[in-house]
Amino acid sequence: EAQVTQNPRYLITVTGKKLTVTCSQNMNHEYMSWYRQDPGLGLRQIYYSMNVEVTDKGDVPEGYKVSRKEKRNFPLILESPSPNQTSLYFCASSFNPLTIGANTEAFFGQGTRLTVV
Amino acid sequence: GDSVTQMEGPVTLSEEAFLTINCTYTATGYPSLFWYVQYPGEGLQLLLKATKADDKGSNKGFEATYRKETTSFHLEKGSVQVSDSAVYFCALSVGGSQGNLIFGKGTKLSVKP
């Protein structure tokens, strides 16, 4: 089954304690990205990756890091989480929008609800 | 910059009522337009899409027509069911080097029996 898998689904942590949210896809997609969803703001892109070892900032990258060492995995790293990073996070993947174009469908994980206290 | 504006929610309807969720966009290029749906506790999934002007996307009884002259992509369904209760997101993509989807803020729909 084609899917994007995120872990964990729920996480409560304390300010400053480093954490990683994993994301894996089994569709051989080149493009992966992370979004955060906040009430009244919709989804905003944090980071994206066009391919292995190619990552770039989205619209709200401050406080986050990513890596893309393998095509299927795209972890989101919070080195020093703060309460304003409490949010619902989604990983997404698709074929490369540069080659496929703007109509490429994105597949989303089930989300990670993060609370930073 | 590129943006999407969709009607504020929440929207509450009775079963079998007609649904319209308005969506308008601003884009410098020629975007593709999407509706995504988020059921409770789940991730987003593509509901329908349209890639050029006058295209109509349809799925599960939902429809939306890409109107370039009014920069709109309104979502409609003739008869909603309780199982349609979800959050609906309008989105656009212009592809390119960032390739990201730009989302509206979402509209929560609740359908009562």
mmCIF file of C-alpha atoms in Angstrom:
data_model
loop_
_atom_site.group_PDB
_atom_site.id
_atom_site.type_symbol
_atom_site.label_atom_id
_atom_site.label_comp_id
_atom_site.label_asym_id
_atom_site.label_seq_id
_atom_site.Cartn_x
_atom_site.Cartn_y
_atom_site.Cartn_z
ATOM 1 C CA GLU A 1 0.000 0.000 0.000
ATOM 2 C CA ALA A 2 1.317 3.420 -0.985
ATOM 3 C CA GLN A 3 1.771 5.503 2.107
ATOM 4 C CA VAL A 4 3.644 8.129 4.055
ATOM 5 C CA THR A 5 4.390 7.056 7.620
ATOM 6 C CA GLN A 6 5.171 9.458 10.409
ATOM 7 C CA ASN A 7 6.269 8.639 13.939
ATOM 8 C CA PRO A 8 5.367 9.319 16.606
ATOM 9 C CA ARG A 9 1.706 10.270 16.243
ATOM 10 C CA TYR A 10 1.669 12.103 19.554
ATOM 11 C CA LEU A 11 4.529 13.608 21.531
ATOM 12 C CA ILE A 12 4.707 15.711 24.671
ATOM 13 C CA THR A 13 8.124 17.101 25.501
ATOM 14 C CA VAL A 14 9.798 19.824 27.534
ATOM 15 C CA THR A 15 11.385 23.019 26.318
ATOM 16 C CA GLY A 16 14.917 22.503 25.043
ATOM 17 C CA LYS A 17 14.898 18.721 24.757
ATOM 18 C CA LYS A 18 15.945 17.705 21.255
ATOM 19 C CA LEU A 19 13.503 15.575 19.329
ATOM 20 C CA THR A 20 13.130 13.986 15.916
ATOM 21 C CA VAL A 21 9.954 13.195 14.020
ATOM 22 C CA THR A 22 10.496 10.530 11.397
ATOM 23 C CA CYS A 23 8.870 10.378 7.974
ATOM 24 C CA SER A 24 9.132 7.577 5.452
ATOM 25 C CA GLN A 25 7.459 7.030 2.059
ATOM 26 C CA ASN A 26 7.311 3.904 -0.105
ATOM 27 C CA MET A 27 6.376 5.486 -3.442
ATOM 28 C CA ASN A 28 9.891 6.307 -4.676
ATOM 29 C CA HIS A 29 9.004 10.016 -4.600
ATOM 30 C CA GLU A 30 11.770 12.509 -5.119
ATOM 31 C CA TYR A 31 10.007 15.445 -3.446
ATOM 32 C CA MET A 32 9.254 15.512 0.281
ATOM 33 C CA SER A 33 8.204 18.311 2.575
ATOM 34 C CA TRP A 34 7.108 19.174 6.081
ATOM 35 C CA TYR A 35 4.144 21.337 7.038
ATOM 36 C CA ARG A 36 2.770 22.578 10.298
ATOM 37 C CA GLN A 37 -0.943 23.112 10.819
ATOM 38 C CA ASP A 38 -2.167 25.721 13.260
ATOM 39 C CA PRO A 39 -5.729 26.913 13.963
ATOM 40 C CA GLY A 40 -6.655 29.865 11.792
ATOM 41 C CA LEU A 41 -3.429 29.620 9.782
ATOM 42 C CA GLY A 42 -3.930 26.491 7.725
ATOM 43 C CA LEU A 43 -0.842 24.561 6.624
ATOM 44 C CA ARG A 44 2.499 26.247 6.215
ATOM 45 C CA GLN A 45 5.577 24.680 4.698
ATOM 46 C CA ILE A 46 8.617 24.302 6.959
ATOM 47 C CA TYR A 47 11.239 22.616 4.760
ATOM 48 C CA TYR A 48 11.269 20.703 1.526
ATOM 49 C CA SER A 49 13.601 18.412 -0.371
ATOM 50 C CA MET A 50 13.803 17.933 -4.112
ATOM 51 C CA ASN A 51 16.008 14.840 -3.831
ATOM 52 C CA VAL A 52 18.641 13.092 -1.718
ATOM 53 C CA GLU A 53 21.004 15.585 -0.096
ATOM 54 C CA VAL A 54 18.974 18.517 -1.505
ATOM 55 C CA THR A 55 16.959 20.433 1.077
ATOM 56 C CA ASP A 56 15.726 23.999 1.315
ATOM 57 C CA LYS A 57 13.741 26.303 3.563
ATOM 58 C CA GLY A 58 10.025 26.699 3.199
ATOM 59 C CA ASP A 59 7.991 29.547 4.617
ATOM 60 C CA VAL A 60 8.490 28.935 8.362
ATOM 61 C CA PRO A 61 11.886 27.195 8.840
ATOM 62 C CA GLU A 62 13.077 28.873 12.059
ATOM 63 C CA GLY A 63 13.780 26.374 14.834
ATOM 64 C CA TYR A 64 13.766 23.316 12.569
ATOM 65 C CA LYS A 65 16.290 21.173 10.736
ATOM 66 C CA VAL A 66 15.877 18.369 8.227
ATOM 67 C CA SER A 67 18.060 15.848 6.485
ATOM 68 C CA ARG A 68 17.638 13.692 3.379
ATOM 69 C CA LYS A 69 20.262 10.960 3.392
ATOM 70 C CA GLU A 70 17.992 8.426 1.717
ATOM 71 C CA LYS A 71 15.238 8.917 -0.801
ATOM 72 C CA ARG A 72 12.524 7.369 1.351
ATOM 73 C CA ASN A 73 13.248 9.185 4.645
ATOM 74 C CA PHE A 74 12.935 12.829 5.608
ATOM 75 C CA PRO A 75 13.192 13.396 9.370
ATOM 76 C CA LEU A 76 12.271 16.686 11.030
ATOM 77 C CA ILE A 77 14.581 17.727 13.846
ATOM 78 C CA LEU A 78 13.853 20.213 16.605
ATOM 79 C CA GLU A 79 17.192 20.900 18.293
ATOM 80 C CA SER A 80 15.744 23.006 21.103
ATOM 81 C CA PRO A 81 11.946 22.924 21.032
ATOM 82 C CA SER A 82 9.978 25.859 22.372
ATOM 83 C CA PRO A 83 6.270 26.169 23.272
ATOM 84 C CA ASN A 84 5.550 28.097 20.046
ATOM 85 C CA GLN A 85 6.401 24.921 18.153
ATOM 86 C CA THR A 86 3.403 23.179 19.665
ATOM 87 C CA SER A 87 1.488 22.215 16.550
ATOM 88 C CA LEU A 88 0.258 19.449 14.274
ATOM 89 C CA TYR A 89 2.952 18.406 11.809
ATOM 90 C CA PHE A 90 2.502 16.704 8.449
ATOM 91 C CA CYS A 91 5.010 15.125 6.159
ATOM 92 C CA ALA A 92 4.146 14.936 2.468
ATOM 93 C CA SER A 93 5.706 13.425 -0.640
ATOM 94 C CA SER A 94 5.170 13.602 -4.376
ATOM 95 C CA PHE A 95 6.909 13.191 -7.685
ATOM 96 C CA ASN A 96 9.223 16.041 -8.598
ATOM 97 C CA PRO A 97 7.154 19.161 -9.368
ATOM 98 C CA LEU A 98 9.944 20.453 -11.600
ATOM 99 C CA THR A 99 9.622 17.509 -13.948
ATOM 100 C CA ILE A 100 6.006 16.493 -13.442
ATOM 101 C CA GLY A 101 4.672 20.000 -13.115
ATOM 102 C CA ALA A 102 2.250 21.761 -10.863
ATOM 103 C CA ASN A 103 -0.425 19.070 -11.026
ATOM 104 C CA THR A 104 1.499 16.423 -9.145
ATOM 105 C CA GLU A 105 -0.532 14.988 -6.263
ATOM 106 C CA ALA A 106 0.916 15.160 -2.759
ATOM 107 C CA PHE A 107 0.494 12.270 -0.312
ATOM 108 C CA PHE A 108 0.354 13.101 3.366
ATOM 109 C CA GLY A 109 1.216 11.245 6.523
ATOM 110 C CA GLN A 110 -1.299 10.970 9.355
ATOM 111 C CA GLY A 111 0.280 13.762 11.331
ATOM 112 C CA THR A 112 2.264 14.203 14.537
ATOM 113 C CA ARG A 113 0.698 16.210 17.305
ATOM 114 C CA LEU A 114 3.533 17.835 19.241
ATOM 115 C CA THR A 115 3.129 19.615 22.559
ATOM 116 C CA VAL A 116 6.085 21.488 24.054
ATOM 117 C CA VAL A 117 5.679 22.462 27.703
ATOM 118 C CA GLY B 1 2.720 36.418 -3.548
ATOM 119 C CA ASP B 2 0.527 33.450 -4.312
ATOM 120 C CA SER B 3 -2.346 32.885 -1.912
ATOM 121 C CA VAL B 4 -5.631 31.070 -1.364
ATOM 122 C CA THR B 5 -8.685 32.420 0.402
ATOM 123 C CA GLN B 6 -11.519 30.143 1.393
ATOM 124 C CA MET B 7 -14.686 30.766 3.313
ATOM 125 C CA GLU B 8 -14.503 30.737 7.071
ATOM 126 C CA GLY B 9 -16.118 27.915 8.950
ATOM 127 C CA PRO B 10 -17.448 26.070 10.638
ATOM 128 C CA VAL B 11 -20.249 25.074 8.316
ATOM 129 C CA THR B 12 -23.082 22.972 9.732
ATOM 130 C CA LEU B 13 -25.574 21.315 7.404
ATOM 131 C CA SER B 14 -28.302 18.732 7.637
ATOM 132 C CA GLU B 15 -27.925 15.476 5.746
ATOM 133 C CA GLU B 16 -28.893 15.763 2.043
ATOM 134 C CA ALA B 17 -28.360 19.542 2.006
ATOM 135 C CA PHE B 18 -26.450 21.290 -0.780
ATOM 136 C CA LEU B 19 -22.873 22.261 -0.020
ATOM 137 C CA THR B 20 -20.784 25.120 -1.388
ATOM 138 C CA ILE B 21 -17.391 26.077 -0.007
ATOM 139 C CA ASN B 22 -15.973 29.130 -1.712
ATOM 140 C CA CYS B 23 -12.329 29.354 -2.707
ATOM 141 C CA THR B 24 -10.518 32.123 -4.581
ATOM 142 C CA TYR B 25 -6.858 32.379 -5.397
ATOM 143 C CA THR B 26 -4.100 34.766 -6.382
ATOM 144 C CA ALA B 27 -1.238 33.418 -8.457
ATOM 145 C CA THR B 28 1.366 34.905 -10.765
ATOM 146 C CA GLY B 29 1.686 31.839 -12.977
ATOM 147 C CA TYR B 30 -0.722 29.164 -14.160
ATOM 148 C CA PRO B 31 -1.502 27.162 -11.070
ATOM 149 C CA SER B 32 -3.046 23.776 -10.616
ATOM 150 C CA LEU B 33 -5.865 23.810 -8.082
ATOM 151 C CA PHE B 34 -6.740 21.193 -5.516
ATOM 152 C CA TRP B 35 -9.205 20.333 -2.811
ATOM 153 C CA TYR B 36 -7.861 18.230 0.032
ATOM 154 C CA VAL B 37 -9.968 16.684 2.783
ATOM 155 C CA GLN B 38 -8.910 15.903 6.330
ATOM 156 C CA TYR B 39 -11.123 13.452 8.220
ATOM 157 C CA PRO B 40 -10.901 13.498 12.016
ATOM 158 C CA GLY B 41 -7.579 12.152 13.262
ATOM 159 C CA GLU B 42 -6.180 11.609 9.783
ATOM 160 C CA GLY B 43 -3.837 13.271 7.354
ATOM 161 C CA LEU B 44 -4.886 15.178 4.275
ATOM 162 C CA GLN B 45 -5.945 13.308 1.183
ATOM 163 C CA LEU B 46 -6.590 14.597 -2.283
ATOM 164 C CA LEU B 47 -10.287 14.989 -3.032
ATOM 165 C CA LEU B 48 -10.097 16.446 -6.534
ATOM 166 C CA LYS B 49 -7.961 18.643 -8.734
ATOM 167 C CA ALA B 50 -8.006 20.727 -11.914
ATOM 168 C CA THR B 51 -4.956 21.688 -13.902
ATOM 169 C CA LYS B 52 -6.182 24.326 -16.347
ATOM 170 C CA ALA B 53 -8.943 26.854 -16.887
ATOM 171 C CA ASP B 54 -12.463 25.439 -17.304
ATOM 172 C CA ASP B 55 -11.395 21.996 -16.092
ATOM 173 C CA LYS B 56 -13.836 20.369 -13.707
ATOM 174 C CA GLY B 57 -12.516 18.084 -11.000
ATOM 175 C CA SER B 58 -14.892 15.572 -9.460
ATOM 176 C CA ASN B 59 -14.800 12.760 -6.934
ATOM 177 C CA LYS B 60 -17.212 11.137 -4.448
ATOM 178 C CA GLY B 61 -20.026 13.447 -5.584
ATOM 179 C CA PHE B 62 -17.947 16.595 -5.057
ATOM 180 C CA GLU B 63 -17.190 18.942 -7.944
ATOM 181 C CA ALA B 64 -15.163 22.090 -8.522
ATOM 182 C CA THR B 65 -14.560 24.062 -11.710
ATOM 183 C CA TYR B 66 -11.394 26.041 -12.400
ATOM 184 C CA ARG B 67 -12.623 29.558 -13.255
ATOM 185 C CA LYS B 68 -9.776 31.731 -14.447
ATOM 186 C CA GLU B 69 -11.944 34.790 -15.057
ATOM 187 C CA THR B 70 -13.072 34.878 -11.419
ATOM 188 C CA THR B 71 -9.934 33.168 -10.015
ATOM 189 C CA SER B 72 -12.167 30.719 -8.189
ATOM 190 C CA PHE B 73 -12.416 26.994 -7.483
ATOM 191 C CA HIS B 74 -15.561 26.558 -5.409
ATOM 192 C CA LEU B 75 -16.331 23.119 -3.996
ATOM 193 C CA GLU B 76 -19.889 21.813 -4.367
ATOM 194 C CA LYS B 77 -21.862 18.707 -3.508
ATOM 195 C CA GLY B 78 -25.539 18.217 -4.195
ATOM 196 C CA SER B 79 -26.396 16.089 -1.169
ATOM 197 C CA VAL B 80 -24.041 15.801 1.774
ATOM 198 C CA GLN B 81 -23.837 12.829 4.114
ATOM 199 C CA VAL B 82 -22.768 12.543 7.744
ATOM 200 C CA SER B 83 -19.602 10.811 6.514
ATOM 201 C CA ASP B 84 -18.612 14.022 4.677
ATOM 202 C CA SER B 85 -17.935 15.734 8.012
ATOM 203 C CA ALA B 86 -14.296 16.832 7.769
ATOM 204 C CA VAL B 87 -12.047 19.821 7.203
ATOM 205 C CA TYR B 88 -11.693 20.865 3.563
ATOM 206 C CA PHE B 89 -8.645 22.695 2.244
ATOM 207 C CA CYS B 90 -8.366 24.517 -1.039
ATOM 208 C CA ALA B 91 -4.806 24.664 -2.371
ATOM 209 C CA LEU B 92 -2.796 25.739 -5.364
ATOM 210 C CA SER B 93 0.542 24.802 -6.808
ATOM 211 C CA VAL B 94 2.601 26.571 -9.415
ATOM 212 C CA GLY B 95 5.261 23.852 -9.448
ATOM 213 C CA GLY B 96 8.726 25.231 -9.939
ATOM 214 C CA SER B 97 11.740 25.033 -7.693
ATOM 215 C CA GLN B 98 9.896 25.193 -4.376
ATOM 216 C CA GLY B 99 7.024 23.099 -5.618
ATOM 217 C CA ASN B 100 4.961 23.524 -2.543
ATOM 218 C CA LEU B 101 1.250 23.583 -2.102
ATOM 219 C CA ILE B 102 -0.211 26.838 -0.832
ATOM 220 C CA PHE B 103 -3.225 26.150 1.327
ATOM 221 C CA GLY B 104 -6.256 28.076 2.423
ATOM 222 C CA LYS B 105 -7.026 28.063 6.123
ATOM 223 C CA GLY B 106 -9.492 25.204 5.894
ATOM 224 C CA THR B 107 -13.253 24.970 6.351
ATOM 225 C CA LYS B 108 -14.698 22.596 8.904
ATOM 226 C CA LEU B 109 -17.901 20.920 7.759
ATOM 227 C CA SER B 110 -20.258 19.174 10.157
ATOM 228 C CA VAL B 111 -23.214 17.246 8.757
ATOM 229 C CA LYS B 112 -26.037 16.383 11.149
ATOM 230 C CA PRO B 113 -28.373 13.408 10.613
#
